[in-house]
Amino acid sequence: MVVGDPRRGHPVAVFGNRAAALEKRIYRDSRASGVAFTAACVGAATGIGLAADRLTRSCPVARTAVTAAATWAVLGGTTLAREGAHLSAALESGDLPAARERLPHLCGRDPSRLDAGEIARATVESIAENSSDAVVAPLVWGAVFGVPGLLAYRAINTLDAMVGHRSPRYERFGWASARLDDAANFLPARLTGLLTAALAGTAGGSPGRAAAVLRRDGRRHPSPNSGRCEAAFAGALGVRLGGANDYGGRVEHRPELGDGPRPGVADIRRSVRLARAVSLTAVALAAGALGIASLFGHRPGDR
């Protein structure tokens, strides 16, 4: 939260560039090629984490520094909140062109024909989903497996964003990355939903209502994980999410989640506030879990 992300040279962006270069070399319209691509990229990231873990095992100061650097590299909650704030400010000032220009920083929808309400909905849904992907999930896997877990998860999630789409090019090649991302986010997404419901009061919502919407609508989303996060946010904010999403000519119709009105501009800042509360609570839980484990002599990655 203090340092934020650099505009250029972010480690995740560097990884993405290397993965894109590898894709150009080995791409074939087959699942086997996609499995090899996913294994190579995730294996490389995990290998770097294992090497860092082994090299710093006997030096607590170096281990702390490496863990801090890896955690900073894989968490995206600060950027998520800042993008939400930028979009909210643009819409509050009535600058729809600026909001449309900014939206692709947050999600892959075509903003050219979206009005203020649809941009607000896209922003709230992206903040909900990425509260898990960008914060809770990496913390969970970091708490369990340490630096290798942090880097492996971020590699998996980045590959899903790059090739895990339902498109003619990636229908087969991106299958392995998409399925691996589903598996890696299964537990974190549900934890995110529970934390969101419990912290609904930070956005002026009702924990009971958020939990009810999560329970009722969480499984309606085509994604096995995103629906849990979006349903919990919908219930916590008292809004109705879902609808038609245009991804550059490919339109996907998502089921409605929640019972309230469509999100408005004011709901963006509420969603940012809720996402920050979820993020900080997840940090506290991960640190607490490691603290308890250390009392029994265990470290991340120990059996």
PDB file of N, CA, C and O in Angstrom, residues 117-146:
ATOM      1  N   GLY A 117     -23.266   4.070 -16.239  1.00  0.00           N
ATOM      2  CA  GLY A 117     -23.755   2.965 -15.423  1.00  0.00           C
ATOM      3  C   GLY A 117     -23.059   1.659 -15.732  1.00  0.00           C
ATOM      4  O   GLY A 117     -22.704   0.899 -14.815  1.00  0.00           O
ATOM      5  N   GLU A 118     -22.837   1.376 -17.020  1.00  0.00           N
ATOM      6  CA  GLU A 118     -22.171   0.133 -17.407  1.00  0.00           C
ATOM      7  C   GLU A 118     -20.693   0.159 -17.029  1.00  0.00           C
ATOM      8  O   GLU A 118     -20.118  -0.877 -16.680  1.00  0.00           O
ATOM      9  N   ILE A 119     -20.070   1.333 -17.093  1.00  0.00           N
ATOM     10  CA  ILE A 119     -18.682   1.435 -16.643  1.00  0.00           C
ATOM     11  C   ILE A 119     -18.606   1.211 -15.140  1.00  0.00           C
ATOM     12  O   ILE A 119     -17.696   0.542 -14.636  1.00  0.00           O
ATOM     13  N   ALA A 120     -19.578   1.741 -14.410  1.00  0.00           N
ATOM     14  CA  ALA A 120     -19.616   1.520 -12.962  1.00  0.00           C
ATOM     15  C   ALA A 120     -19.786   0.037 -12.655  1.00  0.00           C
ATOM     16  O   ALA A 120     -19.120  -0.501 -11.757  1.00  0.00           O
ATOM     17  N   ARG A 121     -20.664  -0.642 -13.399  1.00  0.00           N
ATOM     18  CA  ARG A 121     -20.860  -2.075 -13.165  1.00  0.00           C
ATOM     19  C   ARG A 121     -19.581  -2.851 -13.482  1.00  0.00           C
ATOM     20  O   ARG A 121     -19.158  -3.728 -12.704  1.00  0.00           O
ATOM     21  N   ALA A 122     -18.946  -2.536 -14.598  1.00  0.00           N
ATOM     22  CA  ALA A 122     -17.706  -3.230 -14.963  1.00  0.00           C
ATOM     23  C   ALA A 122     -16.638  -3.016 -13.905  1.00  0.00           C
ATOM     24  O   ALA A 122     -15.885  -3.940 -13.560  1.00  0.00           O
ATOM     25  N   THR A 123     -16.569  -1.807 -13.355  1.00  0.00           N
ATOM     26  CA  THR A 123     -15.558  -1.497 -12.345  1.00  0.00           C
ATOM     27  C   THR A 123     -15.810  -2.268 -11.058  1.00  0.00           C
ATOM     28  O   THR A 123     -14.895  -2.881 -10.489  1.00  0.00           O
ATOM     29  N   VAL A 124     -17.054  -2.262 -10.596  1.00  0.00           N
ATOM     30  CA  VAL A 124     -17.384  -2.973  -9.358  1.00  0.00           C
ATOM     31  C   VAL A 124     -17.141  -4.470  -9.522  1.00  0.00           C
ATOM     32  O   VAL A 124     -16.574  -5.126  -8.626  1.00  0.00           O
ATOM     33  N   GLU A 125     -17.528  -5.037 -10.657  1.00  0.00           N
ATOM     34  CA  GLU A 125     -17.323  -6.472 -10.873  1.00  0.00           C
ATOM     35  C   GLU A 125     -15.839  -6.808 -10.928  1.00  0.00           C
ATOM     36  O   GLU A 125     -15.404  -7.841 -10.393  1.00  0.00           O
ATOM     37  N   SER A 126     -15.043  -5.947 -11.559  1.00  0.00           N
ATOM     38  CA  SER A 126     -13.605  -6.205 -11.652  1.00  0.00           C
ATOM     39  C   SER A 126     -12.934  -6.086 -10.291  1.00  0.00           C
ATOM     40  O   SER A 126     -12.051  -6.884  -9.948  1.00  0.00           O
ATOM     41  N   ILE A 127     -13.345  -5.108  -9.505  1.00  0.00           N
ATOM     42  CA  ILE A 127     -12.785  -4.958  -8.160  1.00  0.00           C
ATOM     43  C   ILE A 127     -13.138  -6.170  -7.312  1.00  0.00           C
ATOM     44  O   ILE A 127     -12.301  -6.692  -6.557  1.00  0.00           O
ATOM     45  N   ALA A 128     -14.376  -6.663  -7.443  1.00  0.00           N
ATOM     46  CA  ALA A 128     -14.791  -7.845  -6.679  1.00  0.00           C
ATOM     47  C   ALA A 128     -13.950  -9.061  -7.049  1.00  0.00           C
ATOM     48  O   ALA A 128     -13.394  -9.753  -6.178  1.00  0.00           O
ATOM     49  N   GLU A 129     -13.845  -9.339  -8.344  1.00  0.00           N
ATOM     50  CA  GLU A 129     -13.102 -10.520  -8.794  1.00  0.00           C
ATOM     51  C   GLU A 129     -11.626 -10.422  -8.438  1.00  0.00           C
ATOM     52  O   GLU A 129     -11.015 -11.384  -7.960  1.00  0.00           O
ATOM     53  N   ASN A 130     -11.053  -9.234  -8.640  1.00  0.00           N
ATOM     54  CA  ASN A 130      -9.613  -9.089  -8.414  1.00  0.00           C
ATOM     55  C   ASN A 130      -9.240  -8.964  -6.952  1.00  0.00           C
ATOM     56  O   ASN A 130      -8.055  -9.060  -6.618  1.00  0.00           O
ATOM     57  N   SER A 131     -10.213  -8.746  -6.079  1.00  0.00           N
ATOM     58  CA  SER A 131      -9.897  -8.811  -4.657  1.00  0.00           C
ATOM     59  C   SER A 131      -9.386 -10.195  -4.291  1.00  0.00           C
ATOM     60  O   SER A 131      -8.533 -10.347  -3.414  1.00  0.00           O
ATOM     61  N   SER A 132      -9.908 -11.207  -4.974  1.00  0.00           N
ATOM     62  CA  SER A 132      -9.400 -12.566  -4.777  1.00  0.00           C
ATOM     63  C   SER A 132      -8.130 -12.786  -5.577  1.00  0.00           C
ATOM     64  O   SER A 132      -7.094 -13.170  -5.037  1.00  0.00           O
ATOM     65  N   ASP A 133      -8.181 -12.524  -6.880  1.00  0.00           N
ATOM     66  CA  ASP A 133      -7.051 -12.833  -7.758  1.00  0.00           C
ATOM     67  C   ASP A 133      -5.789 -12.060  -7.389  1.00  0.00           C
ATOM     68  O   ASP A 133      -4.680 -12.597  -7.467  1.00  0.00           O
ATOM     69  N   ALA A 134      -5.957 -10.786  -7.030  1.00  0.00           N
ATOM     70  CA  ALA A 134      -4.788  -9.918  -6.834  1.00  0.00           C
ATOM     71  C   ALA A 134      -4.313  -9.839  -5.397  1.00  0.00           C
ATOM     72  O   ALA A 134      -3.207  -9.345  -5.148  1.00  0.00           O
ATOM     73  N   VAL A 135      -5.120 -10.315  -4.451  1.00  0.00           N
ATOM     74  CA  VAL A 135      -4.729 -10.165  -3.048  1.00  0.00           C
ATOM     75  C   VAL A 135      -4.896 -11.455  -2.260  1.00  0.00           C
ATOM     76  O   VAL A 135      -3.919 -12.031  -1.769  1.00  0.00           O
ATOM     77  N   VAL A 136      -6.125 -11.918  -2.113  1.00  0.00           N
ATOM     78  CA  VAL A 136      -6.381 -13.037  -1.206  1.00  0.00           C
ATOM     79  C   VAL A 136      -5.684 -14.304  -1.683  1.00  0.00           C
ATOM     80  O   VAL A 136      -5.018 -14.997  -0.896  1.00  0.00           O
ATOM     81  N   ALA A 137      -5.817 -14.640  -2.960  1.00  0.00           N
ATOM     82  CA  ALA A 137      -5.238 -15.891  -3.466  1.00  0.00           C
ATOM     83  C   ALA A 137      -3.716 -15.939  -3.318  1.00  0.00           C
ATOM     84  O   ALA A 137      -3.175 -16.931  -2.812  1.00  0.00           O
ATOM     85  N   PRO A 138      -2.968 -14.907  -3.744  1.00  0.00           N
ATOM     86  CA  PRO A 138      -1.511 -14.992  -3.538  1.00  0.00           C
ATOM     87  C   PRO A 138      -1.126 -15.076  -2.070  1.00  0.00           C
ATOM     88  O   PRO A 138      -0.155 -15.766  -1.723  1.00  0.00           O
ATOM     89  N   LEU A 139      -1.877 -14.404  -1.193  1.00  0.00           N
ATOM     90  CA  LEU A 139      -1.565 -14.498   0.232  1.00  0.00           C
ATOM     91  C   LEU A 139      -1.801 -15.910   0.762  1.00  0.00           C
ATOM     92  O   LEU A 139      -1.025 -16.424   1.573  1.00  0.00           O
ATOM     93  N   VAL A 140      -2.875 -16.541   0.301  1.00  0.00           N
ATOM     94  CA  VAL A 140      -3.162 -17.917   0.733  1.00  0.00           C
ATOM     95  C   VAL A 140      -2.023 -18.843   0.334  1.00  0.00           C
ATOM     96  O   VAL A 140      -1.486 -19.598   1.157  1.00  0.00           O
ATOM     97  N   TRP A 141      -1.616 -18.785  -0.932  1.00  0.00           N
ATOM     98  CA  TRP A 141      -0.580 -19.707  -1.393  1.00  0.00           C
ATOM     99  C   TRP A 141       0.792 -19.323  -0.860  1.00  0.00           C
ATOM    100  O   TRP A 141       1.655 -20.187  -0.681  1.00  0.00           O
ATOM    101  N   GLY A 142       0.995 -18.040  -0.562  1.00  0.00           N
ATOM    102  CA  GLY A 142       2.243 -17.649   0.099  1.00  0.00           C
ATOM    103  C   GLY A 142       2.309 -18.158   1.523  1.00  0.00           C
ATOM    104  O   GLY A 142       3.364 -18.584   1.992  1.00  0.00           O
ATOM    105  N   ALA A 143       1.167 -18.118   2.221  1.00  0.00           N
ATOM    106  CA  ALA A 143       1.141 -18.621   3.595  1.00  0.00           C
ATOM    107  C   ALA A 143       1.374 -20.127   3.634  1.00  0.00           C
ATOM    108  O   ALA A 143       1.978 -20.648   4.579  1.00  0.00           O
ATOM    109  N   VAL A 144       0.915 -20.831   2.611  1.00  0.00           N
ATOM    110  CA  VAL A 144       1.053 -22.292   2.595  1.00  0.00           C
ATOM    111  C   VAL A 144       2.442 -22.716   2.109  1.00  0.00           C
ATOM    112  O   VAL A 144       3.083 -23.576   2.717  1.00  0.00           O
ATOM    113  N   PHE A 145       2.922 -22.104   1.029  1.00  0.00           N
ATOM    114  CA  PHE A 145       4.158 -22.572   0.394  1.00  0.00           C
ATOM    115  C   PHE A 145       5.285 -21.551   0.359  1.00  0.00           C
ATOM    116  O   PHE A 145       6.322 -21.803  -0.253  1.00  0.00           O
ATOM    117  N   GLY A 146       5.102 -20.382   0.976  1.00  0.00           N
ATOM    118  CA  GLY A 146       6.161 -19.396   1.003  1.00  0.00           C
ATOM    119  C   GLY A 146       6.396 -18.744  -0.349  1.00  0.00           C
ATOM    120  O   GLY A 146       5.481 -18.631  -1.175  1.00  0.00           O
TER     121      GLY A 146
END
